[in-house]
């Protein structure tokens, strides 16, 4: 399918100044009661104060592909009603621009809700997704999507062949962009294939991750903006996130302009009725226009009157042989740094071990080298957590892309251990080149406790055949702090010297109500507390022992007394912890 190419307008140095002025005017003309925010988002749009992108992949989500540069109107999209305005009054200036196609708007809001649940610290507003969707594709070309959110035709950016754009050779064999030579940005949020490979999400629950589906693309954009533990309610992190999407100060200014505009109000319009912006950031660039079709030569006209005289035939002139001009052999473009990579080598990675739920203290380091062993800088290395593992990189992603430095080294982000214990494989590969990957192995060990105690000292007693009035509750700690999600077992043992489960005395009940004297699979809560189920007694009287053992070896022995109501009770200490 052919890419959508908007009307080309000239873009010069005035773009940044106009954008900055528009943001300032937007801030000054806000409707009453609408706050810009404590971080002064509008002021931060100044191109001179904006931070550089801090993402490890400087190409960003889009490969720094072109975007729409149109700015929002200066007036509020929801102006105060006028007393003279009556029925049938046309929409005020700006109201049309505030409309977002229904399905596209729904996708933005669903992505915000999902991120609010999965990454609440990110504080992602749907208006930010709307702002990016506006400048990337004009909200999927004015809402040209079907009922499931898929664009009715492909939205493709220009091929990133280095001709006026970045040079990104094909990374997906044309799977997403139909181009097996170079990558192109794809879909309503304009992801390049190499980024979509790890950032892609299924936003509508159909089991697919489709960059041409606005639900999938919006959710992927949300996760992309929320990586690196950024808090988008803080202006600095907001700017960094936007710049990581497309590393351009003008892009930052344009997105912030639309963000503030949509914060003031918007409304839903039918799919397919939205307008498409006209200004493009690639106006005037080499290779940015559609290819032209050469016109055929016109047919020469015949003379109306034949010539009256015919000159006598003459011998053709003798032309001396000419030496053909020398042909210039086609020049071969110089190889890119990626082209020179022969293999990957370990950059000095230390042993990788962490307890479940904790961050690894060491990082993976990989070097890109030529065949001669020379370091290669400016090469993108992709680190991928392989297989079924809940261990992720900081920010919650299972894939991270890092560019090698001058020494040819790429250091992966910090790994965060999940709850699944055992060995985890992290594979390093070169983006854009078929080089054998390098596997690293990290070990996730179980959570442990080094102490466990009862939360109270109430004596635990029961009459024969009865039920204990109090349940056993303990707290596990590790180095003095609450040990959450630590596994434990509880066994009614035969004696202090014999850990075999007793065959008489107190017992728990299983789901069918049958007596059981060993419980496994117990786990402490977020405060390190474990509350056992109800205990029952058979007809045997006496003092019995309940032994609780946690992962890490901490143990606690609790005494249980079964005696008739009229028996003289002399409860002894109820628990004796040991490590």
XYZ file of C-alpha atoms in Angstrom:
579
model
C 0.000 0.000 0.000
C 1.221 3.459 -0.801
C 2.246 5.789 2.023
C 0.190 8.862 2.822
C 2.031 12.025 1.769
C 0.560 15.332 2.905
C 0.766 18.690 1.154
C 4.289 20.044 1.364
C 4.871 23.464 2.868
C 8.108 25.336 3.249
C 9.656 24.980 6.661
C 12.444 27.214 7.873
C 13.854 28.775 10.961
C 10.536 30.456 11.653
C 8.970 27.152 12.716
C 10.498 27.130 16.170
C 9.703 30.777 16.829
C 6.090 30.390 15.700
C 5.691 27.237 17.777
C 7.111 28.890 20.894
C 4.866 31.909 20.392
C 1.865 29.648 19.969
C 2.606 27.844 23.217
C 2.981 31.146 25.062
C -0.286 32.409 23.610
C -2.015 29.184 24.559
C -0.847 29.593 28.127
C -1.950 33.222 28.277
C -5.381 32.588 26.759
C -6.442 29.670 28.942
C -10.052 29.429 29.932
C -10.781 30.196 33.601
C -10.189 27.317 35.957
C -7.847 25.410 33.627
C -4.374 25.044 35.134
C -1.278 24.505 33.080
C 0.310 22.681 35.985
C 2.919 23.319 38.611
C 5.725 22.443 36.257
C 4.848 25.228 33.760
C 4.609 22.888 30.803
C 4.169 25.695 28.291
C 7.280 27.506 29.395
C 9.330 24.334 29.137
C 8.565 24.151 25.448
C 11.181 26.832 24.796
C 13.624 25.192 22.425
C 16.591 26.720 24.236
C 15.735 25.166 27.606
C 14.564 21.741 26.444
C 16.808 18.827 27.440
C 18.337 16.507 24.927
C 16.840 13.046 24.502
C 18.165 10.611 27.037
C 16.868 7.421 25.438
C 19.517 4.887 24.680
C 18.292 4.559 21.122
C 18.733 8.035 19.677
C 16.553 7.162 16.677
C 13.550 7.176 18.968
C 10.301 5.343 18.376
C 9.994 6.786 14.876
C 13.604 6.739 13.734
C 13.280 10.546 13.695
C 10.867 10.235 10.770
C 9.016 13.328 9.491
C 5.965 14.616 11.343
C 3.197 17.201 10.877
C 4.179 20.688 12.013
C 0.747 22.345 12.064
C 0.095 24.173 15.349
C -3.248 24.427 17.153
C -5.321 27.644 17.011
C -4.397 30.209 19.637
C -7.872 30.350 21.183
C -9.319 27.794 23.593
C -11.166 24.829 22.041
C -13.945 25.410 24.606
C -14.475 29.200 24.641
C -16.807 30.740 27.207
C -20.388 30.904 25.804
C -21.468 34.298 24.517
C -24.796 35.822 25.534
C -25.424 36.778 21.933
C -24.769 33.319 20.558
C -27.947 31.538 19.643
C -28.978 28.236 18.141
C -27.209 27.433 14.926
C -24.193 29.573 15.754
C -21.165 28.101 13.927
C -18.408 26.484 15.952
C -15.894 28.990 17.273
C -12.439 29.022 15.746
C -10.478 26.065 17.096
C -13.492 23.894 17.952
C -13.070 21.838 14.784
C -9.395 21.213 15.540
C -10.329 20.009 19.032
C -12.385 17.144 17.609
C -10.821 13.680 17.723
C -12.311 10.711 15.807
C -14.325 8.475 18.135
C -12.346 5.226 17.799
C -8.998 7.000 17.982
C -10.068 8.948 21.071
C -11.270 5.717 22.676
C -7.871 4.126 22.002
C -6.031 7.013 23.680
C -8.249 6.838 26.764
C -8.034 3.042 27.049
C -4.243 3.259 26.894
C -4.255 5.863 29.681
C -6.427 3.577 31.855
C -4.169 0.568 31.279
C -1.020 2.539 32.142
C -2.698 4.009 35.230
C -3.115 0.445 36.488
C 0.193 -1.088 35.346
C 2.491 1.943 35.806
C 0.706 4.411 38.106
C 3.903 6.344 38.817
C 4.137 7.361 35.165
C 1.032 9.622 35.318
C 0.439 9.342 31.571
C -2.368 11.657 30.332
C -4.304 10.510 27.281
C -3.941 14.055 25.919
C -0.219 13.357 25.443
C -1.030 10.347 23.266
C -3.497 12.543 21.365
C -0.830 15.207 20.829
C 1.641 12.654 19.483
C -1.053 10.989 17.374
C -1.909 14.387 15.915
C 1.609 15.240 14.802
C 2.501 11.721 13.684
C -0.531 10.852 11.548
C -3.290 13.431 12.055
C -5.141 10.920 14.280
C -4.863 8.096 11.732
C -5.604 10.447 8.823
C -8.695 11.925 10.395
C -9.970 8.628 11.822
C -9.700 6.397 8.750
C -10.040 3.216 10.827
C -12.436 0.289 10.955
C -14.570 -0.728 13.943
C -11.640 -2.688 15.448
C -9.284 0.276 15.204
C -7.222 -0.848 12.204
C -6.358 1.792 9.630
C -8.189 1.308 6.354
C -4.867 1.609 4.515
C -1.248 1.577 5.620
C 0.285 4.764 7.025
C 3.958 4.718 6.101
C 6.724 7.244 6.507
C 9.469 7.613 3.864
C 12.083 4.893 3.658
C 14.968 5.659 5.991
C 17.706 5.240 3.402
C 19.953 8.098 4.520
C 18.771 10.280 1.623
C 17.588 13.272 3.617
C 16.658 11.025 6.546
C 18.306 8.667 9.000
C 19.837 5.492 7.583
C 18.104 2.452 9.079
C 18.461 -0.698 7.025
C 15.663 -3.258 7.049
C 15.147 -5.024 10.387
C 11.882 -6.930 9.799
C 12.250 -8.387 6.297
C 9.451 -6.058 5.250
C 6.929 -7.673 7.634
C 5.454 -4.389 8.849
C 6.446 -1.820 6.224
C 6.637 -3.970 3.084
C 10.216 -2.770 2.527
C 12.977 -5.380 2.667
C 15.756 -2.837 2.051
C 15.142 -0.044 4.550
C 12.869 0.550 7.513
C 9.875 2.905 7.364
C 7.774 4.268 10.226
C 4.456 2.407 10.374
C 0.941 3.123 11.589
C -0.907 5.925 13.368
C 1.853 6.355 15.972
C 4.671 5.864 13.415
C 6.807 3.158 15.005
C 9.796 1.890 13.070
C 9.829 -1.946 12.891
C 12.901 -2.360 15.101
C 11.185 -0.427 17.901
C 7.822 -2.113 17.404
C 9.540 -5.495 17.794
C 9.881 -4.828 21.539
C 7.467 -1.990 22.222
C 4.440 -3.487 20.415
C 1.349 -4.206 22.537
C -2.067 -5.788 22.089
C -4.378 -2.945 23.033
C -7.729 -4.403 21.947
C -7.395 -7.983 23.172
C -7.468 -9.671 19.759
C -4.207 -11.538 20.366
C -2.267 -9.459 17.819
C 0.307 -6.685 18.096
C -0.422 -4.616 15.008
C 1.278 -1.218 14.488
C -1.547 -0.312 12.084
C -4.169 -0.759 14.822
C -4.771 2.435 16.784
C -5.507 0.530 20.041
C -2.268 -1.444 19.801
C -0.245 1.593 18.690
C -1.618 3.894 21.409
C -0.882 1.372 24.171
C 2.604 0.757 22.773
C 3.238 4.509 22.696
C 2.110 4.761 26.314
C 4.493 2.035 27.434
C 7.290 3.590 25.384
C 6.763 6.978 27.060
C 6.567 5.380 30.521
C 9.807 3.434 30.346
C 12.877 4.470 32.359
C 10.627 5.145 35.386
C 9.738 8.582 33.992
C 7.035 10.563 35.807
C 5.218 12.513 33.110
C 3.701 14.907 35.640
C 7.238 16.309 36.061
C 8.203 18.638 33.232
C 11.757 17.336 32.900
C 10.636 13.726 32.495
C 7.807 14.778 30.167
C 10.270 16.565 27.894
C 12.691 13.628 27.941
C 9.944 11.168 27.072
C 8.749 13.263 24.105
C 12.305 13.803 22.851
C 12.939 10.063 23.093
C 9.996 9.543 20.745
C 11.480 11.881 18.111
C 14.729 13.636 18.989
C 13.888 17.140 17.727
C 13.379 20.331 19.712
C 10.814 21.501 17.156
C 9.001 18.194 17.652
C 8.967 18.772 21.410
C 7.515 22.255 20.944
C 4.811 21.044 18.568
C 3.729 18.135 20.777
C 3.609 20.328 23.892
C 1.467 22.827 21.986
C -1.133 20.183 21.144
C -0.912 18.690 24.647
C -1.895 22.000 26.241
C -4.571 22.550 23.605
C -6.192 19.169 24.287
C -5.922 19.663 28.051
C -8.289 22.622 27.701
C -10.980 20.500 26.147
C -11.815 18.276 23.217
C -14.791 16.405 21.833
C -15.556 13.259 19.906
C -16.285 13.364 16.177
C -17.335 10.511 13.849
C -14.572 8.324 12.435
C -13.309 9.507 9.083
C -14.470 13.118 9.478
C -11.281 14.603 10.929
C -8.941 16.796 8.968
C -5.368 15.924 8.039
C -2.584 18.445 8.803
C -0.676 19.926 5.897
C 2.697 21.160 7.127
C 5.484 18.577 7.237
C 8.875 18.649 8.906
C 10.458 17.135 5.803
C 9.381 19.950 3.465
C 12.269 20.753 1.155
C 14.414 17.765 2.124
C 16.146 15.681 -0.506
C 14.233 12.486 -1.098
C 11.119 13.769 0.656
C 8.817 14.088 -2.320
C 6.924 11.421 -4.149
C 8.712 10.055 -7.225
C 7.751 11.779 -10.425
C 6.596 10.000 -13.604
C 8.442 11.132 -16.736
C 6.143 12.383 -19.470
C 6.189 10.802 -22.932
C 7.550 12.889 -25.827
C 4.848 14.560 -27.897
C 4.142 13.414 -31.481
C 5.594 15.907 -34.042
C 3.019 17.639 -36.241
C 2.900 17.011 -39.988
C 3.385 19.981 -42.370
C 0.135 21.085 -44.018
C 1.763 21.708 -47.452
C 4.334 19.331 -48.870
C 7.621 20.966 -49.894
C 7.704 22.147 -53.539
C 11.295 21.315 -54.179
C 13.372 18.399 -53.251
C 17.080 19.012 -52.803
C 19.361 16.694 -54.755
C 20.715 13.814 -52.787
C 24.085 14.357 -51.274
C 26.550 11.976 -49.829
C 26.417 11.743 -46.095
C 29.245 13.584 -44.402
C 32.084 11.537 -43.157
C 32.261 11.671 -39.354
C 35.602 10.819 -37.822
C 35.358 8.117 -35.197
C 35.020 9.488 -31.720
C 36.432 8.070 -28.552
C 33.606 7.278 -26.112
C 33.819 9.271 -22.937
C 35.312 7.392 -20.061
C 32.723 5.787 -17.833
C 32.870 6.541 -14.155
C 32.425 3.396 -12.127
C 29.558 3.664 -9.669
C 30.724 4.704 -6.248
C 30.099 2.372 -3.355
C 28.797 4.174 -0.295
C 31.092 3.881 2.690
C 30.058 1.168 5.126
C 28.091 2.211 8.174
C 29.418 1.287 11.623
C 26.814 -1.494 11.756
C 28.157 -2.931 8.478
C 31.617 -3.379 10.028
C 30.505 -5.410 13.045
C 31.748 -8.999 12.858
C 30.896 -10.268 16.320
C 29.855 -9.354 19.828
C 32.076 -9.878 22.865
C 31.428 -9.679 26.577
C 32.367 -6.292 27.973
C 33.293 -7.543 31.435
C 29.908 -8.558 32.839
C 30.101 -9.785 36.413
C 28.061 -12.648 37.860
C 24.371 -11.754 37.708
C 22.398 -12.839 40.782
C 19.451 -11.266 42.575
C 16.654 -12.328 44.895
C 13.142 -12.351 43.510
C 11.642 -8.865 43.429
C 14.989 -7.097 43.794
C 17.165 -5.233 41.299
C 20.374 -6.824 40.062
C 23.386 -4.923 41.349
C 25.443 -5.706 38.235
C 24.689 -4.797 34.613
C 25.271 -6.569 31.316
C 28.047 -5.058 29.199
C 28.553 -5.982 25.524
C 31.166 -4.897 22.980
C 30.721 -4.660 19.203
C 33.914 -5.529 17.339
C 35.231 -5.886 13.791
C 36.780 -9.108 12.542
C 40.150 -7.760 13.660
C 38.814 -7.122 17.157
C 38.542 -3.350 16.790
C 35.775 -1.656 18.782
C 32.833 -0.240 16.813
C 30.925 2.741 18.171
C 27.473 4.059 17.236
C 25.986 0.580 16.812
C 22.600 -0.284 18.276
C 22.606 -3.354 20.520
C 19.301 -4.939 21.470
C 19.084 -6.767 24.808
C 16.159 -9.206 25.058
C 14.969 -11.274 28.021
C 14.433 -14.644 26.368
C 11.695 -17.134 27.217
C 8.942 -17.205 29.801
C 10.361 -14.947 32.499
C 8.975 -12.058 34.522
C 12.424 -10.545 34.948
C 12.508 -7.219 33.102
C 14.649 -4.144 32.598
C 14.012 -0.963 34.568
C 10.745 0.486 33.322
C 9.038 -2.889 32.949
C 10.221 -3.773 29.422
C 11.655 -7.126 28.369
C 13.695 -5.504 25.561
C 16.077 -2.551 25.637
C 18.137 -0.999 22.839
C 21.417 0.743 23.664
C 23.923 2.442 21.328
C 27.586 1.529 21.743
C 29.919 4.280 22.911
C 33.312 5.227 21.493
C 34.839 2.110 23.077
C 32.279 -0.067 21.299
C 30.526 -0.878 24.577
C 26.799 -0.949 25.269
C 25.658 -1.317 28.878
C 22.147 -2.672 29.333
C 19.733 -1.008 31.773
C 19.376 -2.434 35.263
C 17.607 -5.777 35.421
C 14.722 -6.190 37.860
C 14.207 -9.757 39.083
C 10.673 -11.110 38.870
C 9.040 -13.705 41.091
C 9.973 -16.713 38.950
C 13.182 -18.191 40.307
C 15.923 -19.931 38.365
C 18.062 -19.040 35.379
C 17.141 -16.190 33.031
C 18.737 -15.740 29.587
C 19.360 -12.256 28.217
C 20.424 -12.154 24.569
C 22.408 -9.318 22.977
C 22.044 -8.817 19.200
C 23.059 -6.161 16.666
C 20.139 -4.181 15.266
C 20.214 -4.204 11.466
C 22.835 -6.914 11.005
C 22.827 -10.711 11.127
C 25.482 -11.402 13.731
C 25.344 -14.323 16.132
C 23.813 -13.151 19.392
C 25.587 -13.280 22.720
C 23.723 -14.902 25.625
C 24.082 -13.896 29.265
C 22.686 -15.914 32.167
C 21.257 -14.360 35.294
C 20.047 -16.233 38.355
C 16.954 -15.279 40.346
C 16.904 -16.800 43.829
C 13.878 -17.087 46.094
C 12.974 -14.448 48.656
C 14.204 -15.335 52.148
C 13.721 -14.433 55.785
C 16.297 -14.638 58.562
C 13.842 -14.345 61.468
C 10.214 -15.215 62.180
C 8.212 -14.399 65.340
C 4.594 -14.441 66.503
C 2.727 -11.155 66.288
C 1.276 -11.680 69.829
C 1.895 -13.880 72.865
C -1.635 -15.179 73.469
C -1.657 -18.755 74.769
C -3.145 -21.138 72.200
C -5.504 -23.575 73.913
C -8.455 -25.730 72.919
C -10.758 -28.372 74.433
C -10.690 -31.894 72.939
C -12.732 -32.057 69.753
C -12.985 -28.283 69.605
C -11.549 -25.374 67.599
C -8.764 -23.060 68.710
C -10.160 -19.605 69.410
C -7.097 -17.804 68.051
C -5.313 -18.292 64.755
C -1.538 -18.431 64.568
C -0.070 -15.270 63.048
C 3.666 -14.673 62.484
C 5.870 -11.989 60.956
C 8.988 -12.763 58.887
C 11.859 -10.297 58.492
C 15.127 -10.109 56.590
C 17.887 -7.934 58.019
C 15.279 -6.234 60.172
C 12.909 -5.338 57.323
C 9.609 -6.984 56.499
C 10.169 -10.045 54.301
C 7.297 -9.996 51.822
C 6.314 -12.851 49.515
C 8.533 -15.294 51.366
C 7.547 -18.942 51.084
C 6.857 -20.942 54.234
C 5.617 -24.324 55.497
C 3.760 -25.181 58.699
C 3.891 -28.685 60.228
C 2.406 -30.114 63.400
C 5.521 -32.098 64.328
C 5.876 -35.193 66.468
C 8.394 -33.590 68.842
C 11.085 -30.936 69.055
C 13.620 -33.517 67.889
C 11.416 -35.159 65.262
C 10.111 -32.968 62.436
C 7.852 -35.740 61.137
C 4.206 -34.730 60.953
C 2.222 -35.879 63.961
C -0.603 -38.387 63.561
C -2.700 -37.114 66.430
C -3.542 -33.902 68.199
C -4.319 -30.506 66.526
C -4.833 -30.326 62.763
C -5.824 -28.058 59.884
C -8.506 -28.906 57.338
C -8.226 -29.190 53.578
C -10.853 -28.006 51.085
C -12.921 -31.155 51.667
C -12.755 -30.807 55.467
C -10.260 -33.638 55.965
C -7.553 -33.300 58.662
C -4.080 -32.230 57.443
C -1.044 -31.588 59.595
C 1.326 -30.052 57.022
C 0.684 -26.888 54.987
C 2.927 -25.961 52.059
C 2.934 -23.085 49.590
C 2.354 -20.459 52.279
C 3.516 -16.928 51.442
C 3.945 -13.844 53.619
C 2.116 -10.637 52.663
C 3.567 -7.199 51.887
C 4.227 -6.624 55.598
C 5.922 -9.997 56.035
C 2.894 -11.344 57.910
C 1.569 -14.882 57.576
C -1.767 -15.840 59.151
C -2.436 -19.565 59.267
C -5.879 -21.172 58.820
C -8.037 -22.283 61.727
C -6.712 -25.068 63.925
C -8.849 -27.890 65.302
C -8.264 -30.548 67.987
C -9.092 -34.229 68.087
C -9.804 -36.043 71.353
C -6.155 -36.342 72.371
C -5.117 -34.094 75.228
C -1.638 -32.734 75.777
C 0.904 -30.173 74.577
C 1.710 -30.206 70.871
C 4.176 -28.362 68.638
C 3.601 -26.408 65.418
C 6.805 -25.718 63.473
C 6.880 -22.883 60.897
C 9.823 -22.751 58.500
C 10.490 -19.942 55.986
C 12.631 -19.860 52.854
C 16.084 -18.943 54.084
C 15.919 -21.301 57.061
C 14.263 -19.167 59.759
C 12.018 -21.301 61.999
C 9.524 -20.806 64.812
C 8.057 -23.458 67.115
C 4.631 -22.707 68.588
C 3.099 -24.652 71.514
C -0.537 -25.732 71.353
C -2.419 -27.024 74.418
C -5.414 -29.340 74.246
C -7.100 -29.832 77.655
C -10.584 -30.321 79.095
C -12.274 -27.190 80.361
C -12.074 -28.270 84.017
C -8.409 -29.289 83.815
C -5.943 -27.022 85.644
C -4.202 -25.190 82.813
C -0.664 -24.046 83.248
C 0.277 -22.670 79.811
C 3.981 -22.621 79.172
C 5.675 -20.142 76.796
C 3.814 -20.312 73.517
C 6.675 -20.035 71.039
C 10.399 -20.528 70.752
C 11.978 -18.989 67.649
C 15.219 -20.221 66.223
C 17.172 -19.498 63.080
